[in-house]
Short mmCIF file of C-alpha atoms in Angstrom, two decimals:
data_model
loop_
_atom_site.label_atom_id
_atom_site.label_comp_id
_atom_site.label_asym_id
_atom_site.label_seq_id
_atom_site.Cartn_x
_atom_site.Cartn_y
_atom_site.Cartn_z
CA UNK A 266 -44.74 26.36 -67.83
CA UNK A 267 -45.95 24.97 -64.44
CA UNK A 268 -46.07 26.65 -62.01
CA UNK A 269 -44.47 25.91 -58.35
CA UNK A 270 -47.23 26.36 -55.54
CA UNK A 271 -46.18 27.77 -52.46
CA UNK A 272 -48.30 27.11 -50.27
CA UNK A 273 -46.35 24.70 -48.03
CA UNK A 274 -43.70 27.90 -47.55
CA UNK A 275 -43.80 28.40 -44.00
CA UNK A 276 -44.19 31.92 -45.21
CA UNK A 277 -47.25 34.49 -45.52
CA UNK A 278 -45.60 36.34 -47.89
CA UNK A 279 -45.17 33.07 -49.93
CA UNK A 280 -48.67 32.25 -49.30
CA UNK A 281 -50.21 35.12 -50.37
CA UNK A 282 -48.30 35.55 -53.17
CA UNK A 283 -49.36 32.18 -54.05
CA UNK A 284 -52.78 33.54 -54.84
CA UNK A 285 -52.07 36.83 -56.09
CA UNK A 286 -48.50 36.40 -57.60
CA UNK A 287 -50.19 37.66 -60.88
CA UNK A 288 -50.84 40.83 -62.08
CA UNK A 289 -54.46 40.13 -62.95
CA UNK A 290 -55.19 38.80 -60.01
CA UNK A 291 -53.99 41.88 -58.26
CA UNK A 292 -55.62 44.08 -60.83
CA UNK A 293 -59.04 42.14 -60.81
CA UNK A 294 -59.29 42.83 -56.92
CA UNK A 295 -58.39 46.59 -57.48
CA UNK A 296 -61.55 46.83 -59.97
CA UNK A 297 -63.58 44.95 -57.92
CA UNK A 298 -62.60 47.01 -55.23
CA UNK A 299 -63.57 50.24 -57.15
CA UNK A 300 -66.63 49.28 -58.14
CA UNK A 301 -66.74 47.05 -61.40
CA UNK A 302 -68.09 43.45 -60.34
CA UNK A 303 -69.38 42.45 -63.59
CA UNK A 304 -67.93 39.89 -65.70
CA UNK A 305 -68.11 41.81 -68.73
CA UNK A 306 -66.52 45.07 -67.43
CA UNK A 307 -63.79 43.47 -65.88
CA UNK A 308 -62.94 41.56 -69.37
CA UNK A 309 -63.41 45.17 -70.87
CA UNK A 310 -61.60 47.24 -68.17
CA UNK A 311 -58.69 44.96 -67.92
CA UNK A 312 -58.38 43.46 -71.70
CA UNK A 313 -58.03 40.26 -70.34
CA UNK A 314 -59.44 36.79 -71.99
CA UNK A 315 -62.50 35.64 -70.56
CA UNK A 316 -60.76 32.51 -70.65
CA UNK A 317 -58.05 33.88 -67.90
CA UNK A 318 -60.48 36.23 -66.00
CA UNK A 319 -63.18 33.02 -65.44
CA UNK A 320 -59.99 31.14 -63.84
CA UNK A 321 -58.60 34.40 -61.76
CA UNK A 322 -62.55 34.75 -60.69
CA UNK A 323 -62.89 31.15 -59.87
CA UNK A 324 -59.54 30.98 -58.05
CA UNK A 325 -60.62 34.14 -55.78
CA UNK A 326 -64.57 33.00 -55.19
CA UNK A 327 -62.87 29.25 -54.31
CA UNK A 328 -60.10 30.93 -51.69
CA UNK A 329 -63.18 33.70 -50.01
CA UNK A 330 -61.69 36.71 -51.51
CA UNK A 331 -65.16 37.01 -53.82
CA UNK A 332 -68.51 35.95 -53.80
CA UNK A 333 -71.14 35.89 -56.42
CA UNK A 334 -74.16 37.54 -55.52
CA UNK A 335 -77.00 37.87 -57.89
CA UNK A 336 -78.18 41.30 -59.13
CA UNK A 337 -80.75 40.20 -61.67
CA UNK A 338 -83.02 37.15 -61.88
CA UNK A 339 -84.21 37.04 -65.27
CA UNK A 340 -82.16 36.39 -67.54
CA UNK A 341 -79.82 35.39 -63.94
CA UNK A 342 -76.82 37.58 -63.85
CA UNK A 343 -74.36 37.45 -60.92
CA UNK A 344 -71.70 40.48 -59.40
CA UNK A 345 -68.49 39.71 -58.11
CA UNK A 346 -68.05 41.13 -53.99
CA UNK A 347 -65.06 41.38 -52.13
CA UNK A 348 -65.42 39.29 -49.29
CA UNK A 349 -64.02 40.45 -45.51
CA UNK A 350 -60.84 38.89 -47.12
CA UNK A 351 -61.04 40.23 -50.16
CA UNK A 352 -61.58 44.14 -48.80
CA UNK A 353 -58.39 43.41 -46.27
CA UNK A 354 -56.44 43.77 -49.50
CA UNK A 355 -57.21 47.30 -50.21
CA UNK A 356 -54.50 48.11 -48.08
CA UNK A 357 -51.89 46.14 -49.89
CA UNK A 358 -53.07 47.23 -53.33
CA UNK A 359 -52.80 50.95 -51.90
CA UNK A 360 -49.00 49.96 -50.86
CA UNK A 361 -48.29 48.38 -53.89
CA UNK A 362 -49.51 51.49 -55.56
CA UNK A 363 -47.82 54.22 -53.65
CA UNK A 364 -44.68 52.65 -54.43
CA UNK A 365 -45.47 52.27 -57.81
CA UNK A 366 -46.23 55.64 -57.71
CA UNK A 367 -42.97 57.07 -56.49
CA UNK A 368 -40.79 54.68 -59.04
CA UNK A 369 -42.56 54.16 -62.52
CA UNK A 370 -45.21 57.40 -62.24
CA UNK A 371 -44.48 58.81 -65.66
CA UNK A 372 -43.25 62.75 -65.73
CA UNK A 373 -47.20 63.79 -65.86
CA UNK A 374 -47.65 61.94 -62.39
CA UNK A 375 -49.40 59.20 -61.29
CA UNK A 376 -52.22 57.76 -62.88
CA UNK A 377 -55.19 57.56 -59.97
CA UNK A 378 -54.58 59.70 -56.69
CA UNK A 379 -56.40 58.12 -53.06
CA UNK A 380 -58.56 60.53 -50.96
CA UNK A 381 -59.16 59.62 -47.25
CA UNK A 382 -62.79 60.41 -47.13
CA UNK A 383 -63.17 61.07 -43.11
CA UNK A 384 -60.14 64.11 -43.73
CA UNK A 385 -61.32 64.81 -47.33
CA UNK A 386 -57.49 65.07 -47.98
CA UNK A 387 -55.41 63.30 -50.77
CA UNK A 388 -53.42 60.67 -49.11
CA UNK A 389 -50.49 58.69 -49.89
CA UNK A 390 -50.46 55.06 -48.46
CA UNK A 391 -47.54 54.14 -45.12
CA UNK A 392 -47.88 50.80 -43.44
CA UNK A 393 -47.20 51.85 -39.98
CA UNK A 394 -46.89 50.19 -36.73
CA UNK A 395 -50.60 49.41 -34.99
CA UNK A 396 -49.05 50.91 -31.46
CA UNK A 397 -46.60 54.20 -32.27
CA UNK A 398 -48.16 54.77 -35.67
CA UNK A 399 -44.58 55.44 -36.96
CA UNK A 400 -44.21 53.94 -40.35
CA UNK A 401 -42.33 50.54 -40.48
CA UNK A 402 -39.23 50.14 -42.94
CA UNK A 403 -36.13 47.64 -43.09
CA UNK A 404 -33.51 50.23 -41.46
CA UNK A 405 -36.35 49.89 -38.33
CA UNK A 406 -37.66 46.56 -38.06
CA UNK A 407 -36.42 42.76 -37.19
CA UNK A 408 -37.64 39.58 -38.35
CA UNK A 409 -38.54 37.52 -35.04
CA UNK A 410 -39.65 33.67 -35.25
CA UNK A 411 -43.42 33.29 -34.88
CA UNK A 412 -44.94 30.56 -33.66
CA UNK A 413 -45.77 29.03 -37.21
CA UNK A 414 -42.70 29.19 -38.92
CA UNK A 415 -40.03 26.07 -39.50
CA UNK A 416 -37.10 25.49 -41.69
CA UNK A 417 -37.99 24.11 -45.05
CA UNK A 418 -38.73 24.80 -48.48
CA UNK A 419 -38.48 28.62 -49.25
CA UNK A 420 -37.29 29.16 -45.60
CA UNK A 421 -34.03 26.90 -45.44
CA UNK A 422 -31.86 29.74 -44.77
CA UNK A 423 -34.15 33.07 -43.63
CA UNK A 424 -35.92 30.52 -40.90
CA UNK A 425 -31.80 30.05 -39.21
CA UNK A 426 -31.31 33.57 -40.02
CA UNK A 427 -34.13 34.97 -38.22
CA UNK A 428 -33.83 32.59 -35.18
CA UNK A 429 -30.09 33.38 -35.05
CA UNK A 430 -30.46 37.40 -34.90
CA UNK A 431 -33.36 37.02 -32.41
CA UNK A 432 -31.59 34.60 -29.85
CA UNK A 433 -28.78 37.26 -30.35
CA UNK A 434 -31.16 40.11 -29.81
CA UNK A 435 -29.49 41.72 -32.76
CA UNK A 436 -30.83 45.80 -33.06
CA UNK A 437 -33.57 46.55 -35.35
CA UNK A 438 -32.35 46.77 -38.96
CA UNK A 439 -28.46 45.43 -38.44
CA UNK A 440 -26.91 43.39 -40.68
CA UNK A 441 -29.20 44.84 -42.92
CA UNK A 442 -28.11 44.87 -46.69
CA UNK A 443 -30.11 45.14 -49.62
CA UNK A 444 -32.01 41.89 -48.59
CA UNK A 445 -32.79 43.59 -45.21
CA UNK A 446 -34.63 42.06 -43.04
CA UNK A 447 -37.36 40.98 -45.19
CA UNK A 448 -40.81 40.60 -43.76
CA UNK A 449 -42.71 36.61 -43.73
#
């Protein structure tokens, strides 16, 4: 099956997701992350064909998620490193898995736990707003044009939709149903 990029989507989640729409690609960054940037324990770790992991590893290396940095010179063997760009994903991994956490944790609990090392607590991920540090949901937040978005594929009706409730200075959250006011 081919697959549809969307990179033209005058949308970041559509963009991103356009590199990490797969679960290995998500779970190769989360190893990485962790600490296994060798080609052979990632195809162990994960299970994955070497055939898939060399393309996931390619794709991330060509977009500067990952580099390849050599750890031994003879015979030459080369680590995978999360790039700037690559480490701004922990934080998106971490969300991903806290609400994994709270809806398909089996009855034992959830399989890895994150301690915040500078508190030396156990933590459980919030995106939260940069100024109030309040944490942001759909009930709380509106969709406002920015300054890159247009009306076209994969925006046809949100891009109206958002423009619309902003000229009307619409409250945060109203009109919200279960497609809320879903983030770009």
């Amino acid at each position: 099956m081919t697959r549809t990029p969307l990179s033209d989507v005058a949308c970041s989640i559509a963009r991103a997701t356009d590199l990490f729409g797969d679960a290995w690609t998500a779970l190769i960054m989360r190893d990485v992350l962790v600490g296994i940037r060798r080609f052979d324990e990632l195809a162990q770790d994960l299970g994955l064909s070497r055939k898939v992991l060399a393309a996931r590893l390619a794709r991330l290396v060509e977009e500067g998620v990952l580099t390849r940095e050599q750890y031994r010179t003879r015979p030459p063997r080369e680590e995978y490193v999360a790039t700037e760009k690559g480490r701004e994903l922990y934080p998106v991994l971490l969300a991903l898995m806290a609400w994994g956490d709270k809806w398909y944790a089996e009855p034992a609990g959830p399989p890895a736990r994150v301690r915040h090392d500078t508190c030396g607590h156990l933590a459980t991920p919030v995106v939260a707003c940069d100024a109030c540090r309040e944490p942001l949901t759909v009930a709380g937040t509106t969709q406002l044009p920015g300054p890159g978005g247009r009306v076209g594929p994969g925006t046809r009706l949100l891009g109206p939709l958002i423009a619309a409730r902003a000229e009307s200075g619409a409250e945060p959250g109203a009109e919200s149903d279960s497609s809320g006011s879903a983030p770009s």
